[in-house]
Amino acid sequence: MTAPEGRGIAGYEHDTTFRILHVSTGNVCRSPITERLTRHALGQRLGDGLGRGLIVESAGTWGHEGAPMETNAELVLADFGADHSGFVGRELLDEHVIRADLVLTATRDHRAQVISMGHSAGLRTFTLKEFTRLVRAIDPTTLPDPRDGVVERARALVRAAAALRGWLLAPSAEADEVNDPYGAPITVFRSIGDEIQEALDPVVTALTGFPTRD
């Protein structure tokens, strides 16, 4: 099935943007944290302006449309020095999936829901931890030089991860999941934040070709 009016990993090869879509349930806890930590990490590595073309968004399969993120999620982002301002929750729509070049979900159920929406989403939709595991197995020297453009490198990374998916399996089903901290105390949110940050670090490094800049 060809993605209608959309990107996918086969479409819009000459487009100058690469959209990363983070998906959870309500779009008030996990996916906002992941979205803003990704933006923060990209800024640390690429600096202002150098990351042009990489767009990071989020939505929820049962998203609280127009809602702010949970206060504890804001506190977690503050711990990492990431910006939480201006966030507005969204319900996951077809148009979000169509436009995304990479969809990273909190759980396997979220991944299945995104893929069930069609739009050739299967080859570009992973759980966050699944994508991390696959990225760790990819030789970065086989990817385009980031100095020639991070967008092309990002597209190549998604293709390489998709090719590995059937060969590099998780040690357990739970290994690819990020649990929902909704309604939990701040200690649980901070634990989930650490978990997300740990999973994101190798992904952003692979996307950009640059390690964390202290």
Short mmCIF file of C-alpha atoms in Angstrom, two decimals:
data_model
loop_
_atom_site.label_atom_id
_atom_site.label_comp_id
_atom_site.label_asym_id
_atom_site.label_seq_id
_atom_site.Cartn_x
_atom_site.Cartn_y
_atom_site.Cartn_z
CA MET A 1 0.00 0.00 0.00
CA THR A 2 1.42 3.38 -0.97
CA ALA A 3 1.13 6.19 1.55
CA PRO A 4 -1.34 8.70 0.11
CA GLU A 5 0.08 12.21 -0.03
CA GLY A 6 2.59 11.11 2.58
CA ARG A 7 6.20 10.39 3.21
CA GLY A 8 6.88 6.90 4.40
CA ILE A 9 10.40 5.60 3.88
CA ALA A 10 9.81 5.31 0.15
CA GLY A 11 8.11 8.64 -0.45
CA TYR A 12 9.23 12.25 -0.54
CA GLU A 13 12.89 11.30 -0.95
CA HIS A 14 13.67 14.84 -2.07
CA ASP A 15 11.80 16.51 0.77
CA THR A 16 13.96 18.50 3.15
CA THR A 17 12.24 17.47 6.38
CA PHE A 18 12.17 14.35 8.51
CA ARG A 19 9.31 14.02 11.00
CA ILE A 20 9.60 11.96 14.17
CA LEU A 21 6.26 11.16 15.82
CA HIS A 22 6.15 9.89 19.41
CA VAL A 23 2.98 8.03 20.37
CA SER A 24 1.52 6.98 23.72
CA THR A 25 -2.04 6.73 25.05
CA GLY A 26 -3.18 10.08 26.42
CA ASN A 27 -0.36 12.26 25.05
CA VAL A 28 0.05 13.82 28.48
CA CYS A 29 2.85 11.72 30.05
CA ARG A 30 5.15 9.44 28.06
CA SER A 31 4.97 10.90 24.56
CA PRO A 32 5.31 14.53 25.71
CA ILE A 33 8.36 13.58 27.79
CA THR A 34 9.84 11.70 24.83
CA GLU A 35 9.05 14.49 22.37
CA ARG A 36 10.64 17.22 24.46
CA LEU A 37 13.66 15.11 25.49
CA THR A 38 14.26 14.34 21.81
CA ARG A 39 14.14 18.03 20.93
CA HIS A 40 16.47 18.82 23.82
CA ALA A 41 18.95 16.14 22.79
CA LEU A 42 18.94 17.32 19.17
CA GLY A 43 19.66 20.85 20.33
CA GLN A 44 22.56 19.64 22.49
CA ARG A 45 24.16 17.81 19.58
CA LEU A 46 23.37 20.04 16.63
CA GLY A 47 22.98 23.48 18.15
CA ASP A 48 20.62 26.16 16.97
CA GLY A 49 19.87 25.99 13.28
CA LEU A 50 21.94 22.90 12.49
CA GLY A 51 18.99 20.59 13.09
CA ARG A 52 16.78 22.21 10.50
CA GLY A 53 14.70 19.58 8.79
CA LEU A 54 14.21 17.38 11.86
CA ILE A 55 10.69 17.88 13.23
CA VAL A 56 9.66 16.19 16.48
CA GLU A 57 5.99 15.79 17.43
CA SER A 58 3.74 13.58 19.54
CA ALA A 59 0.15 12.35 19.78
CA GLY A 60 -1.94 9.83 21.71
CA THR A 61 -4.06 6.91 20.58
CA TRP A 62 -6.64 8.17 23.09
CA GLY A 63 -5.12 11.62 23.17
CA HIS A 64 -6.50 14.34 25.41
CA GLU A 65 -6.96 16.92 22.65
CA GLY A 66 -5.86 20.36 23.81
CA ALA A 67 -4.73 19.19 27.26
CA PRO A 68 -1.48 20.23 28.93
CA MET A 69 1.01 17.57 29.87
CA GLU A 70 0.88 16.21 33.41
CA THR A 71 2.60 18.35 36.03
CA ASN A 72 4.90 15.48 36.96
CA ALA A 73 5.92 15.16 33.31
CA GLU A 74 6.86 18.86 33.35
CA LEU A 75 8.95 18.28 36.47
CA VAL A 76 10.78 15.39 34.80
CA LEU A 77 11.60 17.56 31.80
CA ALA A 78 12.87 20.29 34.12
CA ASP A 79 15.21 17.72 35.71
CA PHE A 80 16.83 17.25 32.29
CA GLY A 81 16.84 20.94 31.43
CA ALA A 82 14.28 20.36 28.65
CA ASP A 83 11.56 22.85 27.75
CA HIS A 84 7.94 21.89 28.50
CA SER A 85 6.35 25.18 27.52
CA GLY A 86 3.63 25.46 24.92
CA PHE A 87 2.75 21.79 24.85
CA VAL A 88 -0.79 20.86 23.77
CA GLY A 89 -2.07 17.29 23.72
CA ARG A 90 -3.29 15.76 20.44
CA GLU A 91 -5.33 12.75 19.44
CA LEU A 92 -3.52 10.57 16.89
CA LEU A 93 -4.95 11.15 13.43
CA ASP A 94 -4.33 9.63 10.03
CA GLU A 95 -2.58 12.81 8.91
CA HIS A 96 0.00 12.47 11.70
CA VAL A 97 0.91 8.95 10.58
CA ILE A 98 0.90 9.89 6.90
CA ARG A 99 3.36 12.74 7.44
CA ALA A 100 5.70 10.88 9.81
CA ASP A 101 8.99 9.44 8.60
CA LEU A 102 9.56 7.63 11.90
CA VAL A 103 6.95 6.69 14.50
CA LEU A 104 8.22 5.70 17.96
CA THR A 105 5.64 4.32 20.37
CA ALA A 106 5.66 3.64 24.09
CA THR A 107 4.32 0.08 23.80
CA ARG A 108 3.69 -2.73 21.34
CA ASP A 109 -0.06 -2.04 21.54
CA HIS A 110 0.54 1.53 20.42
CA ARG A 111 2.73 0.25 17.60
CA ALA A 112 -0.01 -2.14 16.49
CA GLN A 113 -2.60 0.64 16.55
CA VAL A 114 -0.42 2.91 14.39
CA ILE A 115 0.26 0.12 11.90
CA SER A 116 -3.44 -0.76 11.75
CA MET A 117 -4.13 2.75 10.49
CA GLY A 118 -2.40 1.82 7.25
CA HIS A 119 -0.50 4.41 5.22
CA SER A 120 2.47 2.04 4.81
CA ALA A 121 3.29 2.65 8.48
CA GLY A 122 4.70 -0.80 9.24
CA LEU A 123 8.24 -0.19 8.01
CA ARG A 124 8.63 3.10 9.89
CA THR A 125 6.86 2.34 13.17
CA PHE A 126 8.70 0.88 16.16
CA THR A 127 8.44 1.00 19.90
CA LEU A 128 11.07 3.37 21.25
CA LYS A 129 13.00 0.60 22.97
CA GLU A 130 12.75 -1.65 19.92
CA PHE A 131 14.23 1.08 17.75
CA THR A 132 17.02 1.63 20.28
CA ARG A 133 17.88 -2.06 20.21
CA LEU A 134 18.00 -2.12 16.42
CA VAL A 135 19.97 1.12 16.18
CA ARG A 136 22.65 -0.25 18.50
CA ALA A 137 23.25 -3.05 15.98
CA ILE A 138 23.73 -0.71 13.00
CA ASP A 139 27.28 0.22 11.98
CA PRO A 140 27.22 4.05 11.90
CA THR A 141 29.87 4.07 9.17
CA THR A 142 27.27 2.57 6.80
CA LEU A 143 25.06 5.65 7.20
CA PRO A 144 25.39 8.93 5.27
CA ASP A 145 27.78 11.48 6.75
CA PRO A 146 25.71 13.89 8.89
CA ARG A 147 27.70 16.78 7.45
CA ASP A 148 25.96 16.01 4.17
CA GLY A 149 22.57 16.34 5.85
CA VAL A 150 20.93 14.76 8.88
CA VAL A 151 17.67 14.18 6.99
CA GLU A 152 19.22 11.70 4.57
CA ARG A 153 21.05 10.03 7.44
CA ALA A 154 17.80 9.71 9.39
CA ARG A 155 16.01 8.11 6.43
CA ALA A 156 18.85 5.63 5.98
CA LEU A 157 18.76 4.77 9.69
CA VAL A 158 15.04 3.91 9.51
CA ARG A 159 15.59 1.69 6.46
CA ALA A 160 18.45 -0.11 8.19
CA ALA A 161 16.43 -0.65 11.38
CA ALA A 162 13.45 -1.98 9.43
CA ALA A 163 15.72 -4.48 7.66
CA LEU A 164 17.01 -5.79 11.01
CA ARG A 165 13.65 -6.15 12.74
CA GLY A 166 13.04 -9.82 11.93
CA TRP A 167 16.59 -10.80 12.83
CA LEU A 168 17.24 -9.05 16.12
CA LEU A 169 14.51 -10.00 18.59
CA ALA A 170 13.87 -8.64 22.07
CA PRO A 171 14.86 -10.84 25.03
CA SER A 172 11.27 -10.52 26.26
CA ALA A 173 8.09 -8.77 25.20
CA GLU A 174 8.35 -6.39 28.14
CA ALA A 175 11.82 -5.30 27.05
CA ASP A 176 10.26 -3.16 24.30
CA GLU A 177 7.75 -1.40 26.59
CA VAL A 178 7.70 1.89 28.48
CA ASN A 179 5.08 1.64 31.24
CA ASP A 180 2.46 4.31 31.81
CA PRO A 181 3.15 6.53 34.86
CA TYR A 182 -0.23 8.32 34.66
CA GLY A 183 -1.50 9.04 38.17
CA ALA A 184 1.71 7.83 39.80
CA PRO A 185 3.92 9.86 42.18
CA ILE A 186 6.86 11.89 40.93
CA THR A 187 9.33 9.13 41.82
CA VAL A 188 7.70 6.86 39.25
CA PHE A 189 7.67 9.64 36.65
CA ARG A 190 11.38 10.25 37.25
CA SER A 191 12.10 6.55 36.81
CA ILE A 192 10.19 6.55 33.51
CA GLY A 193 12.01 9.72 32.47
CA ASP A 194 15.37 8.06 33.10
CA GLU A 195 14.20 5.03 31.13
CA ILE A 196 13.15 7.17 28.18
CA GLN A 197 16.34 9.23 28.27
CA GLU A 198 18.47 6.07 28.28
CA ALA A 199 16.59 4.72 25.26
CA LEU A 200 16.74 8.02 23.38
CA ASP A 201 20.45 8.70 23.76
CA PRO A 202 21.73 6.11 21.24
CA VAL A 203 18.86 6.94 18.87
CA VAL A 204 19.67 10.65 18.73
CA THR A 205 23.37 9.90 18.47
CA ALA A 206 22.71 7.63 15.50
CA LEU A 207 20.34 10.13 13.88
CA THR A 208 22.78 13.02 14.12
CA GLY A 209 26.15 11.30 14.05
CA PHE A 210 27.16 13.22 17.16
CA PRO A 211 27.40 12.03 20.77
CA THR A 212 26.04 14.03 23.68
CA ARG A 213 27.59 17.47 24.03
CA ASP A 214 28.17 18.35 27.68
#
